[in-house]
């Protein structure tokens, strides 16, 4: 690992390794100073002073933020530490021990090519110091520093490889989690779109067609009332009739002749008196108006029937989206009524946790699952008692339906309509991202549990 790499939060392993490196460096310095002072070595004071200077420089570099961020600053600090270490190595052969922690510092702070060069220089310095103090160039003088450097390089490179592999796996896991979340969101979106399309088809085939019919019927009634299909005209007065000619038309049939008076110029068989022309058109005009109103009322009646039918369709849609049991109370109240009205076994209902308001789809799903599970208890379980528990937790809500009936083998439950509604219950739970489980066995009763994650509050 080099200082050029982006800073990442330290893992527990990294912290332990750093603490071990600090402890190793401090312990070796203390050992070299103690041996010089207690062993009456020549220049013991100088050795102790150089050890103290190395300790101070090491502490300053560890606490300096620039050393960890900048390769240039790390190189300058290591160069200074190397120079002081060379002085200690010239004064005491015990300085040779500090080569091993210096290897790790160089590999940790410098880029790889510069770190390998620094390790080689440090190993050569350790070999030279040992030969200068002992005067013997035996194989051990070369193998010790070289093997120590090789072990340090292999350890650091191996740790870096493991760290890179761990980072790749972490990124892959995060990518897989994000992809899974996207797929789940896409599936939910597809389900929502499918439900919208279904509702659109239902509305188009029922409500839209009915409303179109109402519109056409009301337009027909409007035309019937605004237009008179058989207008009447007044009958001309007798003074307007040409002698010897028949009237143009008569609004009413002519009745038998009636005498005009007791004795007129025409005698008893005089011409018949014509009826009054002002009252003749009233009857047909009234008849035409009544027919128009009757036809319009027929159109309006059919429109009213169509409106009633479409209102019933709208209410059916609302009932399909919100169960009637949830219209006048909470989910807990609906489940309480469900338990109290269940035939057969004694059913007890309880609530655990702090009740909270749930979204309508959650309440509908939990109520439907409870109804289906309780119906199975009544019809199939032959149970003596059952219990429904609604549990509210911080991030989820759980519904448990437990009975002491005869039970069954969930792995052998038939599918379709004979599967006790288990696939439908599971589908309802999974559509909301929940978990549905069934625990049962022959003669052991049945426990149905559904857990739904609560949506995040915004």
Coordinates of C-alpha atoms in Angstrom, one line a residue:
X1 CA 0.0 0.0 0.0
X2 CA 1.4 3.4 -0.9
X3 CA 0.6 6.9 0.1
X4 CA -0.7 7.7 -3.4
X5 CA -3.7 5.4 -2.9
X6 CA -7.0 7.0 -1.9
X7 CA -7.6 7.1 1.9
X8 CA -10.0 4.4 3.1
X9 CA -11.3 3.8 6.6
X10 CA -9.0 1.5 8.6
X11 CA -10.2 -2.0 9.1
X12 CA -9.6 -3.8 12.5
X13 CA -6.8 -5.9 10.9
X14 CA -5.0 -2.8 9.6
X15 CA -5.2 -1.1 13.0
X16 CA -3.8 -4.2 14.7
X17 CA -0.9 -4.4 12.2
X18 CA -0.1 -0.7 12.7
X19 CA -0.1 -1.1 16.4
X20 CA 2.2 -4.1 16.2
X21 CA 4.6 -2.2 13.9
X22 CA 4.7 0.7 16.4
X23 CA 5.3 -1.6 19.3
X24 CA 8.0 -3.5 17.4
X25 CA 9.9 -0.3 16.6
X26 CA 9.6 1.1 20.1
X27 CA 10.6 -2.2 21.7
X28 CA 13.7 -2.6 19.5
X29 CA 14.8 1.0 20.3
X30 CA 14.3 0.4 24.0
X31 CA 16.3 -2.8 23.8
X32 CA 19.2 -1.2 22.0
X33 CA 19.3 1.7 24.4
X34 CA 19.1 -0.7 27.5
X35 CA 21.8 -3.0 26.2
X36 CA 24.1 0.0 25.6
X37 CA 23.5 1.5 29.1
X38 CA 23.6 -1.7 31.1
X39 CA 26.4 -3.4 29.2
X40 CA 28.8 -0.5 29.7
X41 CA 29.2 -0.2 25.9
X42 CA 31.5 2.5 24.6
X43 CA 29.6 5.6 23.7
X44 CA 26.5 4.4 25.6
X45 CA 25.3 8.0 26.0
X46 CA 25.5 8.6 22.3
X47 CA 23.6 5.4 21.6
X48 CA 20.9 6.3 24.0
X49 CA 20.6 9.8 22.5
X50 CA 20.4 8.5 19.0
X51 CA 17.7 6.0 20.1
X52 CA 15.7 8.9 21.7
X53 CA 16.1 10.9 18.5
X54 CA 14.9 8.0 16.4
X55 CA 11.9 7.5 18.7
X56 CA 11.0 11.2 18.5
X57 CA 11.3 11.2 14.7
X58 CA 9.2 8.1 14.4
X59 CA 6.5 9.6 16.7
X60 CA 6.5 12.9 14.7
X61 CA 6.1 11.0 11.4
X62 CA 3.3 8.8 12.7
X63 CA 1.4 11.9 13.9
X64 CA 2.1 14.0 10.8
X65 CA -0.9 13.8 8.3
X66 CA 1.3 14.8 5.4
X67 CA 3.4 11.6 5.7
X68 CA 0.4 9.5 5.1
X69 CA -1.0 11.6 2.2
X70 CA 2.1 12.6 0.2
X71 CA 4.8 10.3 -1.2
X72 CA 7.2 13.2 -1.2
X73 CA 6.7 13.9 2.5
X74 CA 7.0 10.2 3.3
X75 CA 10.2 9.9 1.3
X76 CA 11.7 12.9 3.1
X77 CA 10.7 11.4 6.5
X78 CA 12.1 8.0 5.7
X79 CA 15.3 9.5 4.4
X80 CA 15.8 11.3 7.7
X81 CA 14.9 8.2 9.7
X82 CA 17.4 6.2 7.6
X83 CA 20.2 8.7 8.2
X84 CA 19.7 8.6 12.0
X85 CA 19.5 4.8 11.8
X86 CA 22.8 4.7 9.9
X87 CA 24.4 6.7 12.8
X88 CA 22.9 4.3 15.3
X89 CA 24.2 1.4 13.2
X90 CA 27.7 2.9 13.2
X91 CA 27.6 3.2 17.0
X92 CA 26.1 -0.1 17.9
X93 CA 25.5 -3.5 16.2
X94 CA 22.1 -3.6 17.9
X95 CA 20.9 -1.0 15.4
X96 CA 20.7 -3.9 12.9
X97 CA 17.4 -5.1 14.5
X98 CA 15.6 -1.9 13.4
X99 CA 16.0 -2.9 9.7
X100 CA 13.0 -5.2 9.9
X101 CA 10.4 -2.5 10.9
X102 CA 12.0 -0.1 8.5
X103 CA 11.2 -2.6 5.7
X104 CA 7.5 -2.4 6.5
X105 CA 7.5 1.4 6.8
X106 CA 9.2 1.7 3.3
X107 CA 6.8 -0.8 1.7
X108 CA 3.8 0.9 3.4
X109 CA 4.6 4.5 2.5
X110 CA 6.4 4.4 -0.9
X111 CA 5.4 3.3 -4.3
X112 CA 6.3 -0.2 -5.1
X113 CA 9.4 0.4 -7.2
X114 CA 10.8 3.0 -4.8
X115 CA 9.9 0.8 -1.8
X116 CA 11.8 -2.2 -3.3
X117 CA 14.9 0.0 -3.9
X118 CA 14.6 1.4 -0.3
X119 CA 14.4 -2.2 1.1
X120 CA 17.5 -3.2 -0.9
X121 CA 19.4 -0.1 0.4
X122 CA 18.3 -0.9 4.0
X123 CA 19.4 -4.5 3.7
X124 CA 22.8 -3.5 2.3
X125 CA 23.2 -1.0 5.2
X126 CA 22.3 -3.7 7.7
X127 CA 24.8 -6.2 6.2
X128 CA 27.5 -3.5 6.1
X129 CA 27.0 -2.5 9.7
X130 CA 27.1 -6.1 10.9
X131 CA 30.3 -6.8 8.9
X132 CA 31.9 -3.6 10.2
X133 CA 31.1 -4.5 13.9
X134 CA 32.0 -8.2 13.7
X135 CA 34.7 -8.2 11.1
X136 CA 33.3 -11.5 9.7
X137 CA 31.7 -11.7 6.3
X138 CA 30.0 -15.1 6.9
X139 CA 26.8 -16.3 5.1
X140 CA 24.7 -15.4 8.1
X141 CA 25.5 -11.8 7.8
X142 CA 24.0 -11.8 4.3
X143 CA 21.1 -14.2 4.8
X144 CA 19.6 -12.5 7.8
X145 CA 18.9 -9.1 6.4
X146 CA 18.1 -10.4 2.9
X147 CA 15.6 -13.0 4.2
X148 CA 14.0 -10.4 6.5
X149 CA 13.6 -8.1 3.5
X150 CA 12.1 -10.9 1.4
X151 CA 9.7 -11.8 4.2
X152 CA 8.6 -8.2 4.5
X153 CA 8.1 -7.8 0.8
X154 CA 6.1 -11.1 0.5
X155 CA 3.9 -10.2 3.5
X156 CA 3.1 -6.7 2.3
X157 CA 2.4 -7.8 -1.3
X158 CA 0.3 -10.7 -0.1
X159 CA -1.7 -8.4 2.1
X160 CA -2.2 -5.9 -0.7
X161 CA -3.4 -8.7 -3.0
X162 CA -5.9 -9.9 -0.4
X163 CA -7.1 -6.3 0.2
X164 CA -7.6 -5.7 -3.5
X165 CA -9.6 -9.0 -3.8
X166 CA -11.6 -8.1 -0.8
X167 CA -12.4 -4.7 -2.4
X168 CA -13.4 -6.3 -5.6
X169 CA -15.7 -8.7 -3.8
X170 CA -17.2 -5.8 -1.8
X171 CA -17.9 -3.8 -5.0
X172 CA -19.4 -6.9 -6.6
X173 CA -21.7 -7.5 -3.7
X174 CA -22.8 -3.9 -3.7
X175 CA -23.5 -4.1 -7.4
X176 CA -25.5 -7.3 -7.0
X177 CA -27.5 -5.7 -4.2
X178 CA -28.2 -2.6 -6.3
X179 CA -29.1 -4.8 -9.3
X180 CA -31.5 -6.9 -7.1
X181 CA -33.1 -3.7 -5.8
X182 CA -33.5 -2.4 -9.4
X183 CA -35.1 -5.8 -10.5
X184 CA -37.5 -5.7 -7.5
X185 CA -38.4 -2.1 -8.3
X186 CA -38.9 -3.1 -12.0
X187 CA -41.1 -6.0 -11.1
X188 CA -43.2 -3.9 -8.8
X189 CA -43.5 -1.3 -11.5
X190 CA -44.5 -3.9 -14.0
X191 CA -47.2 -5.2 -11.6
X192 CA -48.5 -1.6 -11.1
X193 CA -48.6 -1.1 -14.8
X194 CA -50.4 -4.4 -15.3
X195 CA -53.0 -3.5 -12.7
X196 CA -53.5 0.0 -14.2
X197 CA -54.0 -1.6 -17.6
X198 CA -56.6 -4.0 -16.1
X199 CA -58.4 -1.2 -14.5
X200 CA -58.3 0.8 -17.7
X201 CA -59.8 -2.0 -19.6
X202 CA -62.5 -2.5 -17.0
X203 CA -63.4 1.2 -16.9
X204 CA -63.4 1.3 -20.7
X205 CA -65.7 -1.7 -21.0
X206 CA -68.1 -0.6 -18.3
X207 CA -68.1 2.9 -17.0
X208 CA -67.0 4.6 -20.3
X209 CA -69.5 2.8 -22.4
X210 CA -72.3 3.4 -19.8
X211 CA -71.5 7.1 -19.7
X212 CA -71.5 7.3 -23.5
X213 CA -75.0 5.8 -23.5
X214 CA -76.2 8.3 -20.9
X215 CA -74.9 11.1 -23.1
X216 CA -76.6 9.8 -26.2
X217 CA -79.9 9.3 -24.3
X218 CA -79.9 12.8 -22.8
X219 CA -79.1 14.3 -26.2
X220 CA -82.1 12.4 -27.7
X221 CA -84.3 13.7 -24.9
X222 CA -83.1 17.2 -25.6
X223 CA -83.9 16.9 -29.3
X224 CA -87.3 15.5 -28.6
X225 CA -88.2 18.4 -26.3
X226 CA -86.8 21.1 -28.6
X227 CA -88.3 19.8 -31.9
X228 CA -92.1 19.4 -32.5
X229 CA -92.5 16.6 -35.1
X230 CA -96.1 17.6 -36.0
X231 CA -96.7 21.3 -35.8
X232 CA -100.3 22.5 -36.1
X233 CA -101.6 25.5 -37.9
X234 CA -104.9 27.4 -37.1
X235 CA -108.0 26.8 -39.1
X236 CA -109.1 29.8 -41.2
X237 CA -112.1 31.8 -40.0
X238 CA -115.5 31.4 -41.9
X239 CA -115.2 34.9 -43.3
X240 CA -112.0 33.9 -45.0
X241 CA -113.5 30.9 -46.7
X242 CA -114.2 31.4 -50.5
X243 CA -117.9 30.8 -51.3
X244 CA -118.4 27.4 -53.0
X245 CA -114.9 26.2 -52.0
X246 CA -114.0 23.8 -49.2
X247 CA -111.7 24.9 -46.5
X248 CA -108.0 24.1 -46.9
X249 CA -108.0 21.8 -43.9
X250 CA -109.9 21.3 -40.8
X251 CA -108.5 20.7 -37.4
X252 CA -111.5 18.6 -36.4
X253 CA -114.2 16.7 -38.2
X254 CA -117.4 18.5 -39.1
X255 CA -120.4 17.4 -37.0
X256 CA -124.1 17.2 -38.1
X257 CA -125.9 20.3 -39.1
X258 CA -127.5 22.3 -36.3
X259 CA -130.1 25.0 -36.8
X260 CA -128.9 28.6 -36.5
X261 CA -132.0 29.9 -34.8
X262 CA -135.7 29.5 -34.5
X263 CA -136.8 30.7 -38.0
X264 CA -134.4 32.1 -40.4
X265 CA -134.4 32.8 -44.1
X266 CA -133.2 29.3 -44.8
X267 CA -136.1 27.7 -42.9
X268 CA -135.8 24.7 -40.8
X269 CA -133.4 23.0 -43.2
X270 CA -130.9 25.9 -43.2
X271 CA -127.2 25.5 -43.4
X272 CA -125.3 24.0 -40.5
X273 CA -123.5 26.4 -38.2
X274 CA -119.7 25.8 -38.3
X275 CA -117.9 25.2 -35.0
X276 CA -115.7 27.8 -33.5
X277 CA -112.3 27.8 -35.2
X278 CA -110.4 29.2 -32.2
X279 CA -110.9 26.1 -30.0
X280 CA -110.4 23.4 -32.7
X281 CA -106.5 23.1 -32.7
X282 CA -106.2 22.7 -28.9
X283 CA -106.7 18.9 -28.8
X284 CA -104.1 17.8 -31.4
X285 CA -101.6 20.3 -30.0
X286 CA -102.0 18.9 -26.5
X287 CA -101.7 15.3 -27.9
X288 CA -98.4 16.0 -29.7
X289 CA -96.9 17.7 -26.7
X290 CA -97.8 14.8 -24.5
X291 CA -96.2 12.3 -26.9
X292 CA -93.0 14.4 -27.0
X293 CA -92.8 14.5 -23.2
X294 CA -93.4 10.8 -23.0
X295 CA -90.6 10.0 -25.4
X296 CA -88.3 12.3 -23.6
X297 CA -89.2 10.8 -20.2
X298 CA -88.4 7.4 -21.7
X299 CA -84.9 8.5 -22.7
X300 CA -84.3 10.1 -19.3
X301 CA -85.5 6.9 -17.5
X302 CA -83.1 4.8 -19.5
X303 CA -80.3 7.3 -18.8
X304 CA -81.1 7.1 -15.1
X305 CA -80.9 3.3 -15.3
X306 CA -77.5 3.5 -17.1
X307 CA -76.3 5.9 -14.4
X308 CA -77.3 3.5 -11.6
X309 CA -75.6 0.6 -13.4
X310 CA -72.4 2.6 -13.7
X311 CA -72.5 3.8 -10.1
X312 CA -72.8 0.1 -9.1
X313 CA -69.7 -0.6 -11.3
X314 CA -67.8 2.2 -9.7
X315 CA -68.7 1.0 -6.2
X316 CA -67.5 -2.5 -7.2
X317 CA -64.1 -1.1 -8.2
X318 CA -63.8 0.7 -4.8
X319 CA -64.8 -2.5 -3.0
X320 CA -62.2 -4.4 -4.9
X321 CA -59.5 -2.0 -3.8
X322 CA -60.6 -1.5 -0.2
X323 CA -62.3 -4.3 1.7
X324 CA -65.6 -3.2 3.4
X325 CA -64.1 -4.3 6.7
X326 CA -61.5 -1.6 6.5
X327 CA -63.9 1.2 5.5
X328 CA -65.1 1.8 9.0
X329 CA -62.1 1.0 11.2
X330 CA -58.5 0.0 11.5
X331 CA -56.8 -3.3 10.5
X332 CA -56.8 -4.4 14.2
X333 CA -60.5 -3.8 14.5
X334 CA -61.2 -5.7 11.2
X335 CA -59.2 -8.6 12.5
X336 CA -61.0 -8.5 15.8
X337 CA -64.4 -8.7 14.0
X338 CA -63.1 -11.5 11.8
X339 CA -62.1 -13.6 14.9
X340 CA -65.3 -12.9 16.8
X341 CA -67.5 -13.9 13.8
X342 CA -65.6 -17.0 12.8
X343 CA -67.6 -20.2 13.1
X344 CA -66.2 -23.4 14.6
X345 CA -63.1 -23.2 16.8
X346 CA -62.5 -20.5 19.4
X347 CA -60.4 -17.8 17.8
X348 CA -58.4 -15.3 19.9
X349 CA -56.9 -12.1 18.5
X350 CA -54.1 -10.1 20.0
X351 CA -51.9 -7.1 19.1
X352 CA -48.2 -6.8 20.0
X353 CA -46.1 -3.7 19.8
X354 CA -47.2 -0.2 19.2
X355 CA -49.9 0.0 16.5
X356 CA -49.3 2.3 13.6
X357 CA -51.2 3.3 10.5
X358 CA -50.3 1.1 7.5
X359 CA -50.6 1.9 3.8
X360 CA -53.9 0.6 2.3
X361 CA -52.2 -2.2 0.2
X362 CA -50.6 -3.5 3.4
X363 CA -53.9 -3.6 5.3
X364 CA -55.7 -5.2 2.4
X365 CA -53.0 -7.9 2.0
X366 CA -52.8 -8.7 5.7
X367 CA -56.6 -8.9 6.0
X368 CA -57.0 -11.1 3.0
X369 CA -54.3 -13.4 4.2
X370 CA -55.9 -13.6 7.6
X371 CA -59.3 -14.4 6.1
X372 CA -57.8 -17.1 3.8
X373 CA -55.8 -18.7 6.7
X374 CA -58.8 -18.6 9.0
X375 CA -61.0 -20.1 6.4
X376 CA -58.5 -23.0 6.1
X377 CA -58.7 -23.5 9.9
X378 CA -62.5 -23.7 9.8
X379 CA -62.7 -25.9 6.8
X380 CA -59.7 -28.2 7.0
X381 CA -57.9 -28.1 10.3
X382 CA -60.5 -29.5 12.6
X383 CA -59.0 -27.3 15.3
X384 CA -60.3 -26.6 18.8
X385 CA -58.8 -23.2 19.0
X386 CA -56.8 -20.7 16.9
X387 CA -55.0 -17.5 17.5
X388 CA -54.3 -14.5 15.2
X389 CA -51.5 -12.1 16.3
X390 CA -50.6 -8.8 14.7
X391 CA -47.1 -7.6 15.7
X392 CA -45.8 -4.2 15.0
X393 CA -42.0 -3.8 14.9
X394 CA -39.7 -0.9 14.1
X395 CA -39.2 -1.8 10.4
X396 CA -41.8 -4.5 9.7
X397 CA -45.3 -5.8 10.6
X398 CA -46.0 -9.5 11.1
X399 CA -49.2 -11.5 11.1
X400 CA -49.3 -15.0 12.7
X401 CA -52.2 -17.4 12.4
X402 CA -51.7 -20.5 14.6
X403 CA -54.1 -23.4 15.2
X404 CA -54.0 -26.8 17.0
X405 CA -55.6 -28.7 14.2
X406 CA -54.6 -31.9 12.5
X407 CA -51.9 -30.1 10.3
X408 CA -50.5 -31.2 7.0
X409 CA -47.3 -31.6 5.1
X410 CA -46.5 -28.3 3.4
X411 CA -44.3 -30.0 0.8
X412 CA -47.2 -32.1 -0.3
X413 CA -49.9 -29.5 -0.3
X414 CA -51.8 -29.6 -3.6
X415 CA -51.5 -26.6 -6.0
X416 CA -54.3 -24.6 -7.5
X417 CA -57.6 -24.3 -5.8
X418 CA -56.9 -27.4 -3.7
X419 CA -53.7 -25.9 -2.2
X420 CA -55.6 -24.2 0.7
X421 CA -55.0 -20.8 -0.9
X422 CA -51.3 -20.9 0.0
X423 CA -50.0 -19.7 -3.4
X424 CA -52.3 -16.8 -3.4
X425 CA -51.3 -15.8 0.2
X426 CA -47.6 -16.1 -0.8
X427 CA -48.2 -14.0 -3.9
X428 CA -49.8 -11.3 -1.9
X429 CA -47.0 -11.2 0.6
X430 CA -44.2 -11.3 -2.0
X431 CA -45.9 -8.5 -4.1
X432 CA -45.2 -6.2 -1.2
X433 CA -41.6 -7.5 -0.7
X434 CA -42.7 -9.6 2.3
X435 CA -41.9 -13.1 3.5
X436 CA -44.5 -15.8 3.8
X437 CA -43.8 -19.0 5.7
X438 CA -45.9 -22.1 6.7
X439 CA -44.9 -24.5 9.5
X440 CA -47.0 -27.6 9.9
X441 CA -47.0 -31.3 10.2
X442 CA -49.5 -34.1 10.5
X443 CA -51.0 -33.9 13.9
X444 CA -49.0 -30.9 14.9
X445 CA -51.2 -28.0 14.0
X446 CA -50.3 -25.2 11.6
X447 CA -48.6 -21.8 11.9
X448 CA -48.9 -19.3 9.0
X449 CA -46.7 -16.2 9.3
X450 CA -46.3 -13.2 6.9
X451 CA -43.8 -10.4 7.5
X452 CA -44.0 -7.2 5.5
X453 CA -41.3 -4.6 5.6
X454 CA -42.7 -1.2 6.4
X455 CA -42.0 1.6 3.9
X456 CA -39.6 4.3 4.9
X457 CA -41.2 7.5 6.2
X458 CA -40.4 10.6 4.3

